[in-house]
Structure formats: structure tokens, C-alpha cells
XYZ file of C-alpha atoms in Angstrom:
350
model
C 121.357 38.768 -24.293
C 125.009 37.733 -24.867
C 127.089 40.080 -25.601
C 126.407 44.288 -25.655
C 126.409 44.537 -29.365
C 124.474 41.828 -30.272
C 120.847 42.227 -28.635
C 118.108 44.141 -29.180
C 118.579 45.192 -25.602
C 122.001 45.006 -24.637
C 123.340 43.700 -21.308
C 125.471 46.790 -20.886
C 124.388 49.869 -22.880
C 126.480 52.321 -21.902
C 129.706 50.286 -23.384
C 132.500 48.280 -22.075
C 134.861 49.300 -18.825
C 136.927 51.236 -20.280
C 133.987 53.799 -21.562
C 132.067 53.065 -18.131
C 132.968 56.857 -17.101
C 133.054 60.209 -18.547
C 131.842 61.096 -21.986
C 132.895 57.914 -23.955
C 130.149 56.444 -21.853
C 127.050 59.047 -22.607
C 128.150 58.902 -26.358
C 128.053 55.009 -25.975
C 124.222 55.306 -24.515
C 123.237 58.064 -26.684
C 124.759 55.327 -29.209
C 122.465 52.245 -28.488
C 119.340 54.505 -28.334
C 119.609 55.488 -31.295
C 120.374 52.434 -32.720
C 117.707 50.472 -31.221
C 114.967 53.331 -32.319
C 116.426 52.435 -36.175
C 115.703 48.675 -35.469
C 112.479 48.953 -33.783
C 111.037 51.287 -36.717
C 112.717 48.711 -39.299
C 110.880 45.853 -37.571
C 107.303 47.830 -37.525
C 107.799 48.203 -41.545
C 108.676 44.747 -41.960
C 105.843 43.732 -39.821
C 103.186 45.754 -39.474
C 100.882 44.111 -42.529
C 101.188 40.990 -40.782
C 100.212 42.508 -37.425
C 97.152 44.014 -39.099
C 95.963 40.611 -40.442
C 96.178 39.219 -37.241
C 94.396 41.556 -35.349
C 91.409 41.690 -37.868
C 91.683 37.812 -37.869
C 91.304 38.092 -34.434
C 88.580 40.505 -33.724
C 86.509 38.513 -36.839
C 87.048 41.974 -39.256
C 86.576 41.451 -42.935
C 90.284 41.584 -44.014
C 88.853 42.628 -47.384
C 87.266 45.427 -46.294
C 90.332 46.931 -44.253
C 88.454 48.177 -41.617
C 85.863 50.273 -43.684
C 88.036 50.273 -46.633
C 85.318 49.265 -49.176
C 87.009 48.715 -52.330
C 88.842 45.294 -52.888
C 91.230 46.680 -55.076
C 94.969 45.662 -54.794
C 96.423 49.321 -53.511
C 93.478 49.868 -51.508
C 94.366 46.110 -49.619
C 97.731 47.452 -49.778
C 96.730 50.478 -47.799
C 94.759 49.179 -45.535
C 97.363 46.270 -44.578
C 99.547 49.642 -43.297
C 96.475 51.214 -41.511
C 97.865 52.389 -38.130
C 101.166 52.146 -38.412
C 102.189 55.649 -37.731
C 101.443 55.243 -33.956
C 103.995 52.125 -33.493
C 106.484 53.886 -35.615
C 106.566 56.605 -33.935
C 107.000 55.122 -30.630
C 109.008 52.531 -31.681
C 112.543 54.434 -30.253
C 110.720 55.397 -27.334
C 110.330 51.543 -26.689
C 113.444 50.539 -27.802
C 115.074 53.066 -25.371
C 112.945 51.981 -22.160
C 113.978 48.387 -22.862
C 117.832 49.408 -23.713
C 117.717 50.961 -20.789
C 115.785 48.956 -18.250
C 117.330 45.893 -19.282
C 120.967 46.982 -18.427
C 120.009 49.049 -15.587
C 118.795 45.483 -14.098
C 121.502 43.635 -15.061
C 124.041 45.844 -13.915
C 121.894 46.498 -10.618
C 121.687 42.097 -10.465
C 125.874 41.620 -11.223
C 126.732 44.248 -9.089
C 124.793 42.277 -5.502
C 126.150 38.920 -7.745
C 129.502 40.005 -7.964
C 129.717 41.289 -3.692
C 127.776 37.970 -3.102
C 130.332 36.212 -5.020
C 133.194 38.026 -2.861
C 133.203 35.098 -0.440
C 131.740 31.780 -1.849
C 131.470 30.420 1.575
C 133.570 30.163 4.823
C 135.645 27.157 3.011
C 136.156 28.882 -0.478
C 137.287 32.266 -2.386
C 137.316 33.082 -5.817
C 140.691 34.183 -7.615
C 141.434 34.897 -10.986
C 137.678 33.761 -12.273
C 138.814 30.116 -10.851
C 136.827 28.736 -7.399
C 139.061 27.715 -4.760
C 138.007 25.370 -1.920
C 139.480 24.619 1.679
C 139.167 21.301 3.003
C 137.726 21.052 6.673
C 141.622 21.243 8.034
C 142.390 24.258 5.773
C 145.683 22.280 4.358
C 144.780 21.642 1.082
C 143.267 23.827 -2.093
C 141.377 22.160 -4.911
C 140.767 24.156 -7.877
C 137.322 23.639 -9.214
C 137.544 23.424 -12.873
C 134.717 25.440 -14.844
C 134.145 22.642 -16.856
C 133.081 19.996 -13.753
C 131.249 22.942 -12.445
C 126.996 24.179 -14.293
C 127.608 27.104 -15.619
C 125.551 28.781 -18.393
C 127.462 29.614 -21.433
C 128.092 33.020 -21.011
C 125.095 34.649 -18.671
C 122.894 32.997 -16.186
C 119.661 32.218 -17.712
C 118.202 33.335 -14.254
C 119.685 36.520 -14.661
C 118.462 36.898 -18.341
C 115.013 36.060 -17.716
C 114.488 37.913 -14.708
C 115.855 41.103 -16.025
C 114.348 40.682 -19.693
C 110.850 40.419 -17.781
C 111.317 43.297 -15.623
C 112.392 45.192 -18.810
C 108.841 44.215 -20.286
C 107.036 44.857 -17.276
C 108.431 48.905 -17.420
C 107.979 49.358 -21.470
C 104.413 47.825 -20.957
C 103.384 50.975 -19.796
C 104.390 52.438 -22.892
C 103.377 49.949 -25.312
C 99.867 49.463 -24.036
C 98.440 53.283 -24.874
C 100.308 52.572 -28.140
C 98.459 49.337 -29.276
C 95.138 50.284 -28.370
C 95.299 53.249 -30.551
C 96.466 50.920 -33.246
C 93.940 48.485 -32.722
C 91.335 50.965 -33.078
C 92.669 52.315 -36.326
C 93.182 48.788 -38.313
C 89.427 47.724 -37.143
C 87.749 50.890 -37.485
C 87.547 54.140 -39.871
C 86.277 56.512 -37.572
C 89.543 58.454 -36.818
C 91.551 60.517 -38.998
C 94.891 59.394 -37.426
C 96.354 57.960 -34.373
C 96.563 61.386 -32.729
C 93.218 62.176 -33.039
C 92.287 58.404 -31.980
C 94.779 59.281 -29.126
C 93.089 62.500 -28.204
C 88.898 61.470 -28.939
C 89.850 58.310 -26.921
C 91.194 60.413 -23.757
C 88.498 63.537 -24.110
C 85.846 60.886 -23.865
C 86.970 58.157 -21.541
C 89.939 59.411 -19.997
C 93.386 58.086 -19.370
C 92.990 55.026 -17.423
C 89.971 53.811 -18.365
C 90.346 55.377 -22.075
C 93.868 55.249 -23.526
C 95.179 52.510 -21.033
C 92.535 49.862 -22.144
C 93.812 46.825 -21.439
C 97.112 47.505 -19.317
C 96.571 44.096 -17.152
C 96.866 41.647 -19.942
C 99.240 43.817 -21.625
C 101.454 43.337 -18.385
C 100.491 39.471 -18.486
C 102.148 39.487 -22.468
C 105.051 41.561 -21.872
C 106.280 40.664 -18.451
C 107.259 36.562 -19.404
C 107.536 37.670 -22.820
C 110.300 39.862 -22.356
C 112.060 37.152 -19.988
C 111.277 34.042 -22.522
C 112.964 36.507 -25.368
C 115.835 37.385 -24.291
C 116.847 33.596 -22.808
C 115.549 32.065 -25.634
C 117.888 34.270 -27.558
C 120.976 34.067 -25.458
C 120.673 30.197 -25.243
C 120.171 29.737 -29.589
C 122.455 32.426 -30.239
C 125.733 30.693 -28.264
C 124.627 27.653 -30.189
C 124.243 28.870 -33.681
C 127.885 30.548 -32.696
C 129.172 27.344 -31.882
C 128.149 25.498 -34.743
C 129.500 27.998 -37.137
C 132.423 28.354 -35.066
C 132.894 24.502 -36.236
C 132.158 24.831 -39.646
C 134.771 27.705 -40.158
C 137.696 25.657 -41.462
C 135.499 23.839 -44.341
C 133.403 26.731 -44.958
C 135.087 30.097 -43.887
C 132.340 33.242 -43.816
C 133.799 36.694 -43.080
C 133.534 37.493 -39.057
C 130.764 40.101 -39.706
C 128.932 37.911 -41.418
C 129.591 35.654 -38.937
C 127.812 37.611 -36.324
C 124.921 38.769 -37.937
C 123.393 35.532 -39.263
C 123.706 34.091 -35.652
C 121.789 37.156 -33.964
C 119.596 36.930 -37.292
C 118.558 33.314 -36.704
C 118.805 33.720 -33.124
C 116.183 36.313 -32.761
C 113.687 34.894 -35.752
C 113.667 31.873 -33.627
C 113.375 33.257 -30.191
C 110.911 35.557 -31.517
C 108.573 33.059 -32.870
C 109.040 30.447 -29.993
C 107.562 33.509 -27.682
C 104.737 34.601 -29.469
C 103.681 30.989 -29.531
C 103.711 30.883 -25.720
C 102.244 34.090 -25.131
C 99.855 34.267 -27.907
C 96.599 33.793 -25.581
C 96.864 36.831 -23.656
C 97.773 38.911 -27.180
C 93.932 37.373 -28.417
C 92.561 38.595 -24.703
C 93.885 41.659 -25.571
C 92.661 42.557 -28.636
C 89.097 41.868 -27.615
C 89.275 44.281 -25.091
C 91.252 46.877 -26.991
C 88.316 46.958 -29.744
C 85.400 46.501 -27.708
C 82.988 49.102 -27.558
C 84.621 52.026 -25.577
C 80.601 52.983 -24.734
C 80.974 50.379 -22.409
C 83.349 52.093 -20.797
C 83.559 49.351 -17.952
C 86.463 46.905 -19.459
C 85.549 44.052 -18.783
C 88.249 41.187 -16.956
C 91.164 39.023 -18.479
C 89.354 35.656 -17.386
C 85.747 37.278 -18.561
C 87.465 37.721 -21.991
C 89.086 34.746 -22.237
C 85.566 33.118 -21.298
C 83.317 34.932 -23.479
C 85.878 34.301 -26.668
C 85.799 30.263 -25.653
C 82.133 30.657 -25.178
C 81.608 31.933 -28.429
C 83.902 30.685 -30.970
C 85.255 27.563 -28.660
C 89.103 27.171 -27.491
C 90.407 27.345 -30.802
C 89.762 30.792 -31.508
C 92.493 31.421 -28.952
C 95.098 30.780 -31.307
C 93.172 32.356 -34.244
C 96.076 34.064 -36.418
C 98.736 32.269 -34.303
C 100.053 30.808 -38.073
C 100.473 35.026 -39.613
C 101.766 36.054 -36.368
C 104.558 33.458 -36.404
C 105.245 34.237 -39.956
C 105.598 37.980 -38.660
C 107.975 37.224 -35.601
C 110.471 35.297 -37.392
C 111.562 38.176 -40.016
C 110.416 41.103 -37.603
C 112.675 39.837 -34.949
C 115.304 38.379 -37.619
C 116.036 42.236 -38.454
C 115.806 44.000 -34.814
C 119.736 42.967 -34.664
C 121.714 43.204 -37.781
C 119.986 46.594 -38.095
C 120.990 47.365 -34.901
C 124.404 46.311 -35.028
C 125.187 47.733 -38.802
C 123.684 51.047 -37.384
C 126.482 50.734 -34.210
C 129.045 49.970 -36.920
C 127.595 53.491 -38.805
C 128.193 55.165 -35.404
C 131.813 53.706 -35.352
C 130.905 52.154 -32.199
C 131.156 48.822 -33.374
């Protein structure tokens, strides 16, 4: 992410250097946690109907039936589109908290290691006031290497953002896997009364590992690269959008907060859609695994499941529901960033 206050998972969740010690840092971390939870909940409300349609398309469940709802009236269909929303909504705060904490911790660790390494560029160089000075072999002349002549990403190193984002994605997969398993069951079946009943029933009959955490492997395969790509793409797009808006300010002046929020929303929407496009086949496989009969107990491997899907429905089925997913991805990811910013402003931490 480019800045702390303009991303779903900030690079420094505990605030600026002035807030890095004492009570201020603790309050800032709580603000990040609360704002992230609200933003995540808002994204669930906006995106869940699209997600229900996607899962039913992936698993060949009738959209009109609503996974057991026989009436095709508009009200019944509307209700069915929000089936299973309690599980992701209740876990939204926890998921965002993990993303914030893990991404921020990994970023600070990376920067700490990088800072120690950069104290001495090499035996002929040193860093002074942010500029690199290199001595020649005779140690007589010192050249100032201008930043414009060096290859430097706009604000954060893309490799760092991708790596820390991937690490955060891998950690939060352990929370999102059981949550999405319960959600998928509720979206395609009316056998459970709600998310709690579904989770308790699955654990009681099939255990935690083979039951509740079914699909953990493919979830890791989806979440790890997805978050790395998401953060790196967001950072890049947002920087480009901000540069463009700055160039247009003279002829089309806009308020500063609209400037920042529009850049965040557009970058979030585009990066979310692009990320889903890349990792979507893993999501199809995950949906098939997490909606397959639990009575078999032993889940099929990711490769075996993919082969089964292609053999039964053709390779195109690996992208079934991609259209509605991309339509969903833009508003869901675009709303996270402005809501996150707005909540922080209300908390007085803007």
C-alpha cells in the first residue's frame, strides 16, 4: 500500500513515527482495527448477493431455487441472495484485523532488515540524507547519484509490497477457510438453520481438520498470491491515479478529501477485479471441494478436482461465474478504502 491511511491493509498500522511509542500507538492500532472491521463489513453487504450467484453458478445450483427455496417470487429470490451472509459478516472484523496486523508487522520487519542493510551500500558507498554517494576507487571523489537516475518505485518497493501482502494472505487463510466453507454450504443447501448450526454440525460429524477446514490447501493457493498481487497492483494504480489528478487540479480543482478517496476507490476497484481474474480458477476448485458431500469425508485433491471439473464440464467451466465475480469485485474493493478513510476521520485519526 502507498500510505497508512489509504489502504485496506496499511503499511504501518500503529501510526506515524511520532505515535510509535506509548498510548498514541495503541489508540492508532485500535482505530485501524475498528475502521478495518467496518470497511470489511460494508464490503460484505455490497458483495454478498453477487457472491451467492457466483457460488451457485460454480456448483450448478439453481439460482431461482435459492438452494432449496422453491418460491421464485422476487422477495424469496432477494432473501436467497443473502443466504449465508451472517458467517462472512461476523468474521469480517477478524479477517481485516489479521490482514492489518500481519501486513503491518511484515512490512516493519522488512523495513527494519532493509534499513540495517542500507546503512552501508557497499564498501565504496554510503547513504546521507536519503541520497546515495559513491566514492571512486581512489577514494578522492564523491558522486551524488540523483534519484531520477536510479530505478526506484514511486513510494514502496513492489517486491516488498507483494511479499508482505502474500504473507498476510497466507495467515488470514486460516480464518477465511472455515468461514467460506460454512458460507458455501449455506448458499447451496437449506439443511442448516444458520452459520452457527452449520459449523457445529460439521465439526460434530466430521471434525475440525477434515470437516470445518475442508479446502484449506486450495484456499492457501488462492489467498497467498491474491493478496500479494492485490496490494502491489493497488499501490501502482493509486500512484498513477494520484499523479493524473494532480495534473488536472489546475483546470479542474477538487477538494483534497475527494482527491484521495477517488484515487483509493478507483485503485481498489481495479486491483480487486484484476486479482480475481488471475486467481479465479482456484476459487472454482475451492467451491467444488467445499460443496462436495461431506459424507465421503476424504476430500479430493486440488488437481484431481480440477481434472474432474474439466472432464465433466470442459475447461471453460474453470471460469464459470467470472463475469459476476468481476462485476462484484469492483464495488466491493472500491468501497473498502473510502469507508476505511471515513471511519478513521470520524475517530479523529485522519
